Amino acid sequence: MRKNTLLIIAISLIMTSCNETPTSHVYFIDCTNSTILSKSGMYANNFYKGFKNMIDNNVMAGETITIYPIHAQTLSAAKIGEWVMPMPKDINYKIQRRKMVESIISAVENKIEKMRPEVRSHTSIFPVFDKLKRVSNKDNMNVTIISDMIQDNSIMSFPNQFKSVNNKTVKKFAIQQYLQRKDDISIEGKHISILIPSTESGNSYGDSFNKKVNTFWEAFMNEAGVVLSIKDLS
């Protein structure tokens, strides 16, 4: 057991020394009422277990993880937290890493639970890109947005605007929105993953609407020069 641990430490140190620019991992978590985090019990628990595994699998020793919330006041919201994963300096590395990951999950869960209901009642997605502009100087950055990506506030409401239009119109609208905002965002060349949380029964909007939401963000990100991946949150 001791030999295996020492071998892991040695390999990790070699990999870290070869990676001159550690990756910065930026996560945006949608904690509004339209996502599974608004549901108590199994769905929320499954999310936190999945998020823990995501950190375990993707964030390496010495790398930074920064987490922001998405809700009605995304633009003015402070980050939930920022952490640097411990380096494998001794045989206690695995214990230190496990405690770090557990503290991250605990911080996210506690801060989301304490948010006021009115803050979680609407969804403001676009300020995500304002936040990214502030950290866009980090060349080696992975961005993950965990959200249904349904913009819904007094300024713009996808549920209202997408009801009676087709995908072609949605695509044109997305390009227009990018052109209006291009001077205020800096995401060209960035790798952005969108993970859509859901339940077995889906959401209340229906598949036609959800396809339009995906069409919007695919067109918006393509126009912005983003390397985009959209997947279900597993």
Short mmCIF file of C-alpha atoms in Angstrom, two decimals:
data_model
loop_
_atom_site.label_atom_id
_atom_site.label_comp_id
_atom_site.label_asym_id
_atom_site.label_seq_id
_atom_site.Cartn_x
_atom_site.Cartn_y
_atom_site.Cartn_z
CA MET A 1 0.00 0.00 0.00
CA ARG A 2 2.81 2.39 0.94
CA LYS A 3 4.70 1.60 -2.28
CA ASN A 4 1.59 2.31 -4.36
CA THR A 5 1.06 5.66 -2.63
CA LEU A 6 4.69 6.67 -3.16
CA LEU A 7 4.43 5.67 -6.83
CA ILE A 8 1.31 7.84 -7.27
CA ILE A 9 3.10 10.80 -5.67
CA ALA A 10 6.13 10.34 -7.93
CA ILE A 11 4.01 10.15 -11.07
CA SER A 12 1.97 13.19 -10.03
CA LEU A 13 5.12 15.24 -9.40
CA ILE A 14 6.50 14.31 -12.82
CA MET A 15 3.21 15.24 -14.53
CA THR A 16 3.02 18.53 -12.64
CA SER A 17 6.58 19.47 -13.53
CA CYS A 18 5.84 18.80 -17.21
CA ASN A 19 2.74 21.00 -17.10
CA GLU A 20 4.20 24.50 -16.82
CA THR A 21 0.78 26.16 -16.88
CA PRO A 22 -1.65 24.40 -14.54
CA THR A 23 -5.23 24.30 -15.76
CA SER A 24 -7.72 26.65 -14.16
CA HIS A 25 -11.19 25.10 -13.86
CA VAL A 26 -14.10 27.53 -13.76
CA TYR A 27 -17.56 26.18 -12.90
CA PHE A 28 -20.87 28.03 -13.11
CA ILE A 29 -23.68 26.27 -11.25
CA ASP A 30 -27.31 27.13 -11.95
CA CYS A 31 -29.06 27.09 -8.58
CA THR A 32 -32.41 28.51 -9.74
CA ASN A 33 -35.81 26.91 -9.31
CA SER A 34 -35.76 25.42 -12.82
CA THR A 35 -32.91 23.01 -12.03
CA ILE A 36 -32.58 19.85 -9.95
CA LEU A 37 -30.86 21.79 -7.16
CA SER A 38 -34.27 23.26 -6.31
CA LYS A 39 -35.54 19.75 -5.62
CA SER A 40 -34.75 18.33 -2.21
CA GLY A 41 -33.69 14.77 -1.59
CA MET A 42 -32.47 12.36 -4.24
CA TYR A 43 -31.92 14.76 -7.16
CA ALA A 44 -29.90 17.30 -5.21
CA ASN A 45 -27.92 14.52 -3.51
CA ASN A 46 -27.17 12.91 -6.87
CA PHE A 47 -25.99 16.25 -8.23
CA TYR A 48 -23.51 16.76 -5.41
CA LYS A 49 -22.21 13.20 -5.77
CA GLY A 50 -21.77 13.75 -9.49
CA PHE A 51 -20.08 17.10 -8.96
CA LYS A 52 -17.68 15.52 -6.48
CA ASN A 53 -16.75 12.88 -9.06
CA MET A 54 -16.32 15.60 -11.68
CA ILE A 55 -13.79 17.40 -9.50
CA ASP A 56 -12.00 14.14 -8.64
CA ASN A 57 -11.65 13.21 -12.30
CA ASN A 58 -10.85 16.59 -13.84
CA VAL A 59 -8.99 18.79 -11.33
CA MET A 60 -5.41 17.69 -10.85
CA ALA A 61 -2.88 18.49 -8.13
CA GLY A 62 -1.86 22.15 -8.07
CA GLU A 63 -4.76 23.23 -10.27
CA THR A 64 -7.29 25.91 -9.35
CA ILE A 65 -11.05 25.45 -9.17
CA THR A 66 -13.32 28.50 -9.06
CA ILE A 67 -17.10 28.23 -8.66
CA TYR A 68 -19.71 30.89 -9.40
CA PRO A 69 -23.51 30.73 -9.01
CA ILE A 70 -26.07 31.37 -11.72
CA HIS A 71 -29.32 32.95 -10.54
CA ALA A 72 -31.32 36.18 -10.90
CA GLN A 73 -28.31 38.33 -9.94
CA THR A 74 -25.48 36.49 -11.62
CA LEU A 75 -23.60 39.64 -12.64
CA SER A 76 -23.20 41.01 -9.10
CA ALA A 77 -22.82 37.63 -7.40
CA ALA A 78 -19.53 36.86 -5.69
CA LYS A 79 -17.84 33.57 -6.36
CA ILE A 80 -18.87 30.68 -4.14
CA GLY A 81 -15.22 29.95 -3.61
CA GLU A 82 -11.79 29.33 -5.10
CA TRP A 83 -9.46 26.50 -4.16
CA VAL A 84 -6.07 25.14 -5.19
CA MET A 85 -5.83 21.38 -5.08
CA PRO A 86 -3.03 20.11 -2.80
CA MET A 87 0.26 18.90 -4.22
CA PRO A 88 1.33 15.28 -3.67
CA LYS A 89 4.16 16.13 -1.26
CA ASP A 90 3.86 13.19 1.12
CA ILE A 91 1.94 10.00 1.85
CA ASN A 92 -0.95 11.99 3.30
CA TYR A 93 -1.74 13.41 -0.14
CA LYS A 94 -4.83 11.25 -0.73
CA ILE A 95 -6.31 12.24 2.62
CA GLN A 96 -5.60 15.94 2.01
CA ARG A 97 -7.16 15.79 -1.44
CA ARG A 98 -10.26 13.96 -0.19
CA LYS A 99 -10.76 16.55 2.56
CA MET A 100 -10.32 19.39 0.06
CA VAL A 101 -12.95 17.98 -2.30
CA GLU A 102 -15.35 17.37 0.59
CA SER A 103 -14.88 20.96 1.77
CA ILE A 104 -15.63 22.26 -1.73
CA ILE A 105 -18.87 20.28 -1.97
CA SER A 106 -19.88 21.37 1.54
CA ALA A 107 -19.24 25.05 0.72
CA VAL A 108 -21.30 24.87 -2.48
CA GLU A 109 -24.18 23.10 -0.78
CA ASN A 110 -24.26 25.44 2.23
CA LYS A 111 -24.08 28.65 0.22
CA ILE A 112 -26.75 27.58 -2.26
CA GLU A 113 -29.11 26.53 0.53
CA LYS A 114 -28.78 29.96 2.17
CA MET A 115 -29.70 31.93 -0.97
CA ARG A 116 -32.93 33.92 -0.78
CA PRO A 117 -35.92 32.51 -2.71
CA GLU A 118 -36.22 35.65 -4.86
CA VAL A 119 -32.61 35.26 -6.00
CA ARG A 120 -33.34 31.72 -7.15
CA SER A 121 -36.62 32.62 -8.85
CA HIS A 122 -35.10 33.85 -12.17
CA THR A 123 -32.18 32.93 -14.37
CA SER A 124 -29.60 35.32 -15.82
CA ILE A 125 -27.15 33.47 -18.08
CA PHE A 126 -25.42 36.22 -20.07
CA PRO A 127 -23.43 37.65 -17.12
CA VAL A 128 -21.47 34.38 -17.15
CA PHE A 129 -19.52 35.82 -20.08
CA ASP A 130 -18.83 39.06 -18.23
CA LYS A 131 -17.30 37.00 -15.44
CA LEU A 132 -15.23 34.99 -17.90
CA LYS A 133 -13.77 38.19 -19.36
CA ARG A 134 -12.20 38.90 -15.98
CA VAL A 135 -10.32 35.60 -16.04
CA SER A 136 -9.76 35.37 -19.81
CA ASN A 137 -6.04 36.09 -19.35
CA LYS A 138 -5.63 32.53 -18.11
CA ASP A 139 -4.60 30.64 -21.25
CA ASN A 140 -5.12 27.12 -19.94
CA MET A 141 -8.72 27.34 -18.70
CA ASN A 142 -11.60 24.87 -18.76
CA VAL A 143 -15.09 26.34 -18.37
CA THR A 144 -18.07 24.23 -17.34
CA ILE A 145 -21.61 25.61 -17.11
CA ILE A 146 -24.03 23.35 -15.25
CA SER A 147 -27.41 24.73 -16.26
CA ASP A 148 -30.50 24.21 -18.39
CA MET A 149 -29.38 27.50 -20.06
CA ILE A 150 -32.92 28.90 -20.02
CA GLN A 151 -32.50 32.67 -19.79
CA ASP A 152 -35.55 33.90 -17.88
CA ASN A 153 -35.78 37.36 -16.35
CA SER A 154 -37.49 40.70 -16.96
CA ILE A 155 -35.00 41.66 -19.69
CA MET A 156 -35.15 38.45 -21.75
CA SER A 157 -37.29 35.37 -21.26
CA PHE A 158 -36.69 32.34 -23.48
CA PRO A 159 -39.99 30.71 -22.39
CA ASN A 160 -41.89 33.75 -23.66
CA GLN A 161 -39.81 34.56 -26.73
CA PHE A 162 -39.33 31.05 -28.13
CA LYS A 163 -42.94 29.90 -27.97
CA SER A 164 -44.08 30.89 -31.44
CA VAL A 165 -40.84 30.99 -33.44
CA ASN A 166 -38.94 28.33 -35.35
CA ASN A 167 -35.32 27.22 -34.99
CA LYS A 168 -34.19 29.39 -37.91
CA THR A 169 -35.53 32.50 -36.19
CA VAL A 170 -33.92 31.46 -32.91
CA LYS A 171 -30.57 31.08 -34.66
CA LYS A 172 -30.81 34.58 -36.17
CA PHE A 173 -31.75 35.96 -32.77
CA ALA A 174 -28.71 34.29 -31.19
CA ILE A 175 -26.36 35.86 -33.75
CA GLN A 176 -27.93 39.27 -33.14
CA GLN A 177 -27.45 38.86 -29.40
CA TYR A 178 -23.78 38.00 -29.86
CA LEU A 179 -23.19 41.00 -32.13
CA GLN A 180 -24.75 43.26 -29.51
CA ARG A 181 -22.52 41.87 -26.78
CA LYS A 182 -19.27 41.01 -28.58
CA ASP A 183 -17.38 44.05 -27.31
CA ASP A 184 -18.17 43.13 -23.71
CA ILE A 185 -17.13 39.48 -23.77
CA SER A 186 -13.90 37.62 -24.51
CA ILE A 187 -14.51 33.93 -25.10
CA GLU A 188 -13.01 33.28 -28.53
CA GLY A 189 -11.07 30.03 -28.57
CA LYS A 190 -12.28 29.02 -25.11
CA HIS A 191 -13.41 25.46 -24.42
CA ILE A 192 -16.83 25.63 -22.80
CA SER A 193 -18.81 22.60 -21.70
CA ILE A 194 -22.52 22.90 -20.97
CA LEU A 195 -23.92 20.14 -18.77
CA ILE A 196 -27.70 20.08 -18.61
CA PRO A 197 -29.16 18.77 -15.33
CA SER A 198 -32.48 16.98 -15.65
CA THR A 199 -34.83 14.43 -14.14
CA GLU A 200 -36.33 11.28 -15.65
CA SER A 201 -39.53 13.15 -16.53
CA GLY A 202 -37.73 16.08 -18.18
CA ASN A 203 -38.73 19.71 -17.70
CA SER A 204 -42.14 21.31 -18.17
CA TYR A 205 -41.29 23.13 -21.42
CA GLY A 206 -41.21 20.19 -23.83
CA ASP A 207 -38.68 18.91 -26.35
CA SER A 208 -39.43 21.53 -29.04
CA PHE A 209 -38.59 24.37 -26.66
CA ASN A 210 -35.47 22.64 -25.31
CA LYS A 211 -34.20 22.14 -28.86
CA LYS A 212 -34.61 25.88 -29.49
CA VAL A 213 -32.59 26.65 -26.35
CA ASN A 214 -29.77 24.40 -27.60
CA THR A 215 -29.99 25.99 -31.06
CA PHE A 216 -29.64 29.46 -29.53
CA TRP A 217 -26.51 28.64 -27.56
CA GLU A 218 -24.91 26.63 -30.36
CA ALA A 219 -25.34 29.61 -32.71
CA PHE A 220 -24.23 32.15 -30.09
CA MET A 221 -21.09 30.20 -29.14
CA ASN A 222 -20.22 29.42 -32.75
CA GLU A 223 -20.40 33.11 -33.64
CA ALA A 224 -18.16 33.85 -30.63
CA GLY A 225 -15.55 31.30 -31.74
CA VAL A 226 -16.08 28.99 -28.78
CA VAL A 227 -15.22 25.29 -28.80
CA LEU A 228 -18.55 24.08 -27.41
CA SER A 229 -19.77 20.82 -25.96
CA ILE A 230 -23.38 20.31 -24.81
CA LYS A 231 -24.19 17.15 -22.87
CA ASP A 232 -26.63 15.87 -20.29
CA LEU A 233 -25.30 15.99 -16.75
CA SER A 234 -24.69 12.38 -15.78
#
